[in-house]
Amino acid sequence: MFSPSPPPSGLLERVFQFIDLHQNEFVQILKEWVAVESDSVQPVPHLRQELFRMMALAADKLRCLGASVDSVDTGFQQLPNGQTLPIPPIILAELGNDPKKPTVCFYGHLDVQPARQEDGWLTDPYTLTEVDGKLYGRGATDNKGPVLAWINAVSTFRALEEDLPVNIKFIIEGMEEAGSVALEELVRKEKDRFFSSVDYVVISDNLWINQGKPALTYGTRGNSYFRVEVKCRDQDFHSGTFGGILHEPMADLVALLGCCGPQWHKDSRGSARGCLSLTLQRVWGSLVDSSGHILIPGIYDQVAPLTEEERKMYKAIDLDLEEYRHSSHVKKFLFDTKEEILMHLWRYPSLSIHGIEGAFDEPGAKTVIPGRVIGKFSIRLVPHMNTSVVEKQVKQHLEHIFSKRNSSNQMTVSMTLGLQPWMANIKDNQYLAAKRAIKTVFGTEPDMTRDGSTIPIARIFQDIIQKSVMMLPLGAVDDGEHSQNEKINRWNYIEGSKLFAAFFLEMAKLHL
Amino acid sequence: MFSPSPPPSGLLERVFQFIDLHQNEFVQILKEWVAVESDSVQPVPHLRQELFRMMALAADKLRCLGASVDSVDTGFQQLPNGQTLPIPPIILAELGNDPKKPTVCFYGHLDVQPARQEDGWLTDPYTLTEVDGKLYGRGATDNKGPVLAWINAVSTFRALEEDLPVNIKFIIEGMEEAGSVALEELVRKEKDRFFSSVDYVVISDNLWINQGKPALTYGTRGNSYFRVEVKCRDQDFHSGTFGGILHEPMADLVALLGCCGPQWHKDSRGSARGCLSLTLQRVWGSLVDSSGHILIPGIYDQVAPLTEEERKMYKAIDLDLEEYRHSSHVKKFLFDTKEEILMHLWRYPSLSIHGIEGAFDEPGAKTVIPGRVIGKFSIRLVPHMNTSVVEKQVKQHLEHIFSKRNSSNQMTVSMTLGLQPWMANIKDNQYLAAKRAIKTVFGTEPDMTRDGSTIPIARIFQDIIQKSVMMLPLGAVDDGEHSQNEKINRWNYIEGSKLFAAFFLEMAKLHL
């Protein structure tokens, strides 16, 4: 943790005092919200009802603050088994429309991952329970706590009978954990209405990379997910009866996924070690070599070059590599320095092979020659890579490799998912405002982070409404989103509420 | 089909006439035996009861022939779930012990694979149904028909009140489809008692490689089944959160299964095409290249060289390659000639990759980095390869390949199953007798075949009782053992009964 922030003056001081004084009430509301089993993942009617109840609770809360609230019905979710379930309404709410103030739209979600105490929870997941300053409960950090922190900030201005420094909008959904069904369509539909006045979008749905030091997140990787099918025939073969005379699909597939021929590749990926080396290396492989380097020709061409400014930003980040490695239960990473590790998670692409469908995957021994197998792998994309360019490169490469095998099997490659990477301009006003607010509340500069995984919502907002998007997390690295014993620290929740309030004031100042 | 055999004279003529005249009775007994659902694969008590009933029926039948029958209790089968089921008795029976006659022991089994009409049977699988001379029913060809054909042959001599030309022994089990539980142990135990007087073992549990031309089988491939585990940690990773900084176990594994580095290999495998070429080829791979060649160093060293005599035998085999390819639903085989195809199924080893355990194997997309994956592959062994030599070669090779990757993961290779190949001396008396009997009954020389798959029982008999073992199949290539609409042709069943009778007489002649 950090030294207490210097005493703020005037309005800010009163806001902070109010939040400190009323923190138990804020925790109490979080407890009420966590008590609702708003699980969107398990498609069962009674949980869907809980989701509707959750959204109604939130709409009421916002109305009490004086917001005009629209609970938008977005129809039905089609389940793989043919059934349908109603989608909980998406809340569009607004507070204030002073043309002289900037309008900040907050995105959050109130649905949660499934949780059952018998899966290893030490407390009932739907009863927020405080132990040593940690508030345990499903959704505490993902994402009910941060949504409430934003609401707490707004309600504090209300309670103090102070004007809100900015116009506030909310878009709150209840299907994030189930893939944000219907969200993109609604954003598109509301582009010229609800979103027309929005200047900034703030998302608070990720975590710090530290336990005590705040972060500001300006990018997420994209993802191109591939499926490569190799087929001899639909039925499997017996390896005794056919072994030795077939082009076996599994042999083709492991060659496509693994390595299978000489290639020259240009090592143009920057790294803290070798920095933009352009030496030619001879590599024998198809997808990725044992140093994690992707072998698909051209794949690194669009990767944004590393700037000196960026390098400094990575250097400034607090990360205890040994502690990180230890808590990850990994013996050794591919890289030895903090900068390399973070860059390869955030600013360089990666390729992971996920598995094979159609082959023998159970315990024990089965002497089968699978007749048709499907390899799955995906590439995490970074600026300025583009899903359609990557798609073409991967297809060309695999077709080339396959053609060299002279196999009589059929190969089909398809990109089943293409999500662009997202990166914000950290010189935008809201990033400056957030940095200042963080400095005020926490007394420190934030870690400037990205997220190695793909959070499509940021890119969706950026693409559709074409405004600055910022991710401003409140939770600590050990909050355990999606896992057992999810929690948010009381400190993070309360200081986070202050952070949002300070952010409103900083935004207003920058807008003068 | 072939031209009718020349009219046999004397005893043989009477035997054949009797069999022809009583063929409907023989079919009727087969119908009664097929009616018993003696499924040993599904471990459920009521099916196990049916198995016991089946074995009792067979014991009764043999007693009626005057055999002394011992139904040996071999205890209980341990199921993976911890439960136990009683093992049906193994029948040891004998008829005659004239020291002047050779003693031939017939091995067969009376258990069957599961069958349900709704899986695609056109008739009830447990009601033997004749359509166009085809007797459809589960177990008709595998193995109740052949067991009865042997019994029919014996009973014909009995009915004609003729001395049996040879001493006959039977070993009939009820657990073949479930892995011949308890059989090997019993054979070992009875080595110096029941088997001490046995001169020859005949197995009739495989098929011809043609629809109308008989075969005589003198070899089966062995099998070394491997499991190679690559582990980073027990839990999986999220590919967004960890992709780019790990030695991913799947990348290691596909490199181990696929190809991953330059190697020199000596192409010393014989083939009808390139016949024992010793050129050096540069190959980039780990297990097997795209021409089916196994890349493990030394693996071909023990393979028996191809002799001129053998080559002629392959040439003589009837196989319509186009028809075979077509009925296999395969666009193209690795080889273009009959001889190459058969040699690569029977007399050369093959390597098949079966699948991967622990990776993502379901439909759809999951962005997981599996933390621990297990590749499964096996090598079909041929004379004079040896499972323990192969085990050492595979382990050394994979360890070498893995060490080149500098991966921080743990790799473990183990051979989970090692079954030696089997090959008989086709100059043994019983092969000569069988050839003559085939010539007499079918008017043709048999196809001299091997089986590409592993039938451990032949090797077990050969190893333990150290006598000549022969596989003398009765069923046609399209009988569909293990699949829907299994059948035996009436012609095969009846001529097969004659074949066994003629074989007894030929054996006696050779023994003079």
PDB file of C-alpha atoms in Angstrom, chain A residues 148-278:
ATOM      1  CA  LEU A 148     -21.302   0.596  -7.430  1.00  0.00           C
ATOM      2  CA  ALA A 149     -18.101   2.587  -6.878  1.00  0.00           C
ATOM      3  CA  TRP A 150     -19.114   4.751  -9.843  1.00  0.00           C
ATOM      4  CA  ILE A 151     -22.628   5.061  -8.447  1.00  0.00           C
ATOM      5  CA  ASN A 152     -21.205   5.856  -4.996  1.00  0.00           C
ATOM      6  CA  ALA A 153     -19.178   8.680  -6.514  1.00  0.00           C
ATOM      7  CA  VAL A 154     -22.261  10.110  -8.207  1.00  0.00           C
ATOM      8  CA  SER A 155     -24.449   9.705  -5.128  1.00  0.00           C
ATOM      9  CA  THR A 156     -21.852  11.478  -3.001  1.00  0.00           C
ATOM     10  CA  PHE A 157     -22.157  14.629  -5.125  1.00  0.00           C
ATOM     11  CA  ARG A 158     -25.920  14.250  -4.879  1.00  0.00           C
ATOM     12  CA  ALA A 159     -25.847  13.824  -1.099  1.00  0.00           C
ATOM     13  CA  LEU A 160     -23.618  16.865  -0.740  1.00  0.00           C
ATOM     14  CA  GLU A 161     -26.067  18.741  -2.978  1.00  0.00           C
ATOM     15  CA  GLU A 162     -23.232  19.575  -5.325  1.00  0.00           C
ATOM     16  CA  ASP A 163     -23.516  19.835  -9.074  1.00  0.00           C
ATOM     17  CA  LEU A 164     -22.041  16.865 -10.918  1.00  0.00           C
ATOM     18  CA  PRO A 165     -18.809  18.101 -12.536  1.00  0.00           C
ATOM     19  CA  VAL A 166     -19.559  16.091 -15.689  1.00  0.00           C
ATOM     20  CA  ASN A 167     -22.592  14.736 -17.472  1.00  0.00           C
ATOM     21  CA  ILE A 168     -22.833  11.063 -16.655  1.00  0.00           C
ATOM     22  CA  LYS A 169     -24.189   8.230 -18.766  1.00  0.00           C
ATOM     23  CA  PHE A 170     -24.423   4.584 -17.885  1.00  0.00           C
ATOM     24  CA  ILE A 171     -24.614   1.553 -20.079  1.00  0.00           C
ATOM     25  CA  ILE A 172     -25.002  -1.505 -17.892  1.00  0.00           C
ATOM     26  CA  GLU A 173     -25.589  -4.964 -19.231  1.00  0.00           C
ATOM     27  CA  GLY A 174     -26.395  -8.349 -17.762  1.00  0.00           C
ATOM     28  CA  MET A 175     -24.876 -10.719 -20.334  1.00  0.00           C
ATOM     29  CA  GLU A 176     -21.161  -9.930 -20.298  1.00  0.00           C
ATOM     30  CA  GLU A 177     -20.090 -13.322 -18.984  1.00  0.00           C
ATOM     31  CA  ALA A 178     -22.152 -14.943 -21.714  1.00  0.00           C
ATOM     32  CA  GLY A 179     -20.499 -12.979 -24.516  1.00  0.00           C
ATOM     33  CA  SER A 180     -22.323  -9.631 -24.267  1.00  0.00           C
ATOM     34  CA  VAL A 181     -25.206 -10.978 -26.331  1.00  0.00           C
ATOM     35  CA  ALA A 182     -27.058  -8.057 -27.962  1.00  0.00           C
ATOM     36  CA  LEU A 183     -24.736  -5.352 -26.667  1.00  0.00           C
ATOM     37  CA  GLU A 184     -22.943  -4.472 -29.884  1.00  0.00           C
ATOM     38  CA  GLU A 185     -26.213  -4.283 -31.764  1.00  0.00           C
ATOM     39  CA  LEU A 186     -27.633  -1.886 -29.199  1.00  0.00           C
ATOM     40  CA  VAL A 187     -24.533   0.323 -29.228  1.00  0.00           C
ATOM     41  CA  ARG A 188     -24.796   0.477 -33.001  1.00  0.00           C
ATOM     42  CA  LYS A 189     -28.486   1.313 -32.826  1.00  0.00           C
ATOM     43  CA  GLU A 190     -27.976   4.021 -30.194  1.00  0.00           C
ATOM     44  CA  LYS A 191     -24.906   5.500 -31.866  1.00  0.00           C
ATOM     45  CA  ASP A 192     -26.698   8.642 -33.001  1.00  0.00           C
ATOM     46  CA  ARG A 193     -29.057   8.894 -30.073  1.00  0.00           C
ATOM     47  CA  PHE A 194     -27.865   7.880 -26.645  1.00  0.00           C
ATOM     48  CA  PHE A 195     -24.195   7.925 -27.617  1.00  0.00           C
ATOM     49  CA  SER A 196     -24.260  11.047 -29.757  1.00  0.00           C
ATOM     50  CA  SER A 197     -23.382  13.292 -26.813  1.00  0.00           C
ATOM     51  CA  VAL A 198     -20.854  10.923 -25.240  1.00  0.00           C
ATOM     52  CA  ASP A 199     -17.286  12.253 -25.195  1.00  0.00           C
ATOM     53  CA  TYR A 200     -15.545   9.519 -23.227  1.00  0.00           C
ATOM     54  CA  VAL A 201     -16.184   5.925 -22.332  1.00  0.00           C
ATOM     55  CA  VAL A 202     -14.858   4.454 -19.095  1.00  0.00           C
ATOM     56  CA  ILE A 203     -14.762   0.732 -18.441  1.00  0.00           C
ATOM     57  CA  SER A 204     -13.761  -0.617 -15.061  1.00  0.00           C
ATOM     58  CA  ASP A 205     -13.796  -4.336 -15.663  1.00  0.00           C
ATOM     59  CA  ASN A 206     -10.200  -5.459 -15.304  1.00  0.00           C
ATOM     60  CA  LEU A 207      -7.630  -5.532 -12.519  1.00  0.00           C
ATOM     61  CA  TRP A 208      -4.447  -3.845 -11.439  1.00  0.00           C
ATOM     62  CA  ILE A 209      -1.313  -5.873 -11.990  1.00  0.00           C
ATOM     63  CA  ASN A 210      -0.333  -5.288  -8.400  1.00  0.00           C
ATOM     64  CA  GLN A 211      -1.907  -5.725  -5.026  1.00  0.00           C
ATOM     65  CA  GLY A 212      -1.555  -2.116  -3.955  1.00  0.00           C
ATOM     66  CA  LYS A 213      -0.651   0.049  -6.926  1.00  0.00           C
ATOM     67  CA  PRO A 214      -3.364   1.399  -9.227  1.00  0.00           C
ATOM     68  CA  ALA A 215      -3.277   0.920 -12.957  1.00  0.00           C
ATOM     69  CA  LEU A 216      -4.622   2.591 -16.045  1.00  0.00           C
ATOM     70  CA  THR A 217      -5.211   0.325 -19.018  1.00  0.00           C
ATOM     71  CA  TYR A 218      -4.860   1.548 -22.559  1.00  0.00           C
ATOM     72  CA  GLY A 219      -4.867  -1.554 -24.720  1.00  0.00           C
ATOM     73  CA  THR A 220      -6.031  -5.109 -25.105  1.00  0.00           C
ATOM     74  CA  ARG A 221      -4.874  -7.729 -27.570  1.00  0.00           C
ATOM     75  CA  GLY A 222      -7.219  -8.985 -30.234  1.00  0.00           C
ATOM     76  CA  ASN A 223      -7.699 -12.590 -31.191  1.00  0.00           C
ATOM     77  CA  SER A 224      -7.867 -14.542 -34.422  1.00  0.00           C
ATOM     78  CA  TYR A 225      -9.099 -18.046 -33.702  1.00  0.00           C
ATOM     79  CA  PHE A 226      -8.369 -20.709 -36.299  1.00  0.00           C
ATOM     80  CA  ARG A 227      -9.635 -24.149 -37.005  1.00  0.00           C
ATOM     81  CA  VAL A 228      -7.703 -26.357 -39.392  1.00  0.00           C
ATOM     82  CA  GLU A 229      -9.406 -29.527 -40.448  1.00  0.00           C
ATOM     83  CA  VAL A 230      -7.641 -32.460 -42.094  1.00  0.00           C
ATOM     84  CA  LYS A 231      -9.902 -35.132 -43.416  1.00  0.00           C
ATOM     85  CA  CYS A 232      -9.305 -38.499 -44.992  1.00  0.00           C
ATOM     86  CA  ARG A 233     -12.824 -39.795 -44.492  1.00  0.00           C
ATOM     87  CA  ASP A 234     -15.572 -39.278 -41.928  1.00  0.00           C
ATOM     88  CA  GLN A 235     -15.130 -42.566 -40.103  1.00  0.00           C
ATOM     89  CA  ASP A 236     -12.092 -43.497 -38.086  1.00  0.00           C
ATOM     90  CA  PHE A 237      -9.776 -46.363 -39.050  1.00  0.00           C
ATOM     91  CA  HIS A 238      -8.308 -49.205 -37.030  1.00  0.00           C
ATOM     92  CA  SER A 239      -4.569 -48.697 -36.791  1.00  0.00           C
ATOM     93  CA  GLY A 240      -3.900 -52.402 -37.250  1.00  0.00           C
ATOM     94  CA  THR A 241      -5.968 -52.695 -40.386  1.00  0.00           C
ATOM     95  CA  PHE A 242      -4.879 -49.449 -42.029  1.00  0.00           C
ATOM     96  CA  GLY A 243      -1.669 -48.383 -40.308  1.00  0.00           C
ATOM     97  CA  GLY A 244       1.082 -48.033 -42.897  1.00  0.00           C
ATOM     98  CA  ILE A 245      -0.843 -47.290 -46.061  1.00  0.00           C
ATOM     99  CA  LEU A 246      -2.635 -44.035 -45.269  1.00  0.00           C
ATOM    100  CA  HIS A 247      -1.779 -40.402 -45.222  1.00  0.00           C
ATOM    101  CA  GLU A 248      -2.962 -40.229 -41.655  1.00  0.00           C
ATOM    102  CA  PRO A 249      -4.810 -36.991 -40.866  1.00  0.00           C
ATOM    103  CA  MET A 250      -3.169 -36.713 -37.433  1.00  0.00           C
ATOM    104  CA  ALA A 251       0.308 -36.833 -38.967  1.00  0.00           C
ATOM    105  CA  ASP A 252      -0.695 -34.056 -41.348  1.00  0.00           C
ATOM    106  CA  LEU A 253      -2.228 -32.051 -38.543  1.00  0.00           C
ATOM    107  CA  VAL A 254       0.681 -32.240 -36.124  1.00  0.00           C
ATOM    108  CA  ALA A 255       2.933 -31.211 -38.999  1.00  0.00           C
ATOM    109  CA  LEU A 256       0.680 -28.215 -39.650  1.00  0.00           C
ATOM    110  CA  LEU A 257       0.579 -27.279 -35.986  1.00  0.00           C
ATOM    111  CA  GLY A 258       4.140 -28.230 -35.253  1.00  0.00           C
ATOM    112  CA  CYS A 259       7.032 -28.006 -37.595  1.00  0.00           C
ATOM    113  CA  CYS A 260       7.586 -29.612 -40.909  1.00  0.00           C
ATOM    114  CA  GLY A 261      10.011 -27.970 -43.245  1.00  0.00           C
ATOM    115  CA  PRO A 262      12.851 -25.561 -43.639  1.00  0.00           C
ATOM    116  CA  GLN A 263      11.996 -21.883 -43.739  1.00  0.00           C
ATOM    117  CA  TRP A 264      13.822 -18.629 -43.523  1.00  0.00           C
ATOM    118  CA  HIS A 265      12.461 -16.051 -41.209  1.00  0.00           C
ATOM    119  CA  LYS A 266      13.397 -12.536 -40.437  1.00  0.00           C
ATOM    120  CA  ASP A 267      13.566 -11.894 -36.729  1.00  0.00           C
ATOM    121  CA  SER A 268      11.984  -8.475 -36.786  1.00  0.00           C
ATOM    122  CA  ARG A 269      10.221  -8.668 -33.481  1.00  0.00           C
ATOM    123  CA  GLY A 270      11.642  -6.171 -31.033  1.00  0.00           C
ATOM    124  CA  SER A 271      12.534  -7.289 -27.589  1.00  0.00           C
ATOM    125  CA  ALA A 272      14.322  -5.845 -24.637  1.00  0.00           C
ATOM    126  CA  ARG A 273      16.995  -8.407 -25.402  1.00  0.00           C
ATOM    127  CA  GLY A 274      17.585  -8.200 -29.106  1.00  0.00           C
ATOM    128  CA  CYS A 275      15.758  -4.979 -30.085  1.00  0.00           C
ATOM    129  CA  LEU A 276      14.620  -5.136 -33.689  1.00  0.00           C
ATOM    130  CA  SER A 277      17.267  -7.515 -34.885  1.00  0.00           C
ATOM    131  CA  LEU A 278      16.949  -8.288 -38.574  1.00  0.00           C
TER     132      LEU A 278
END
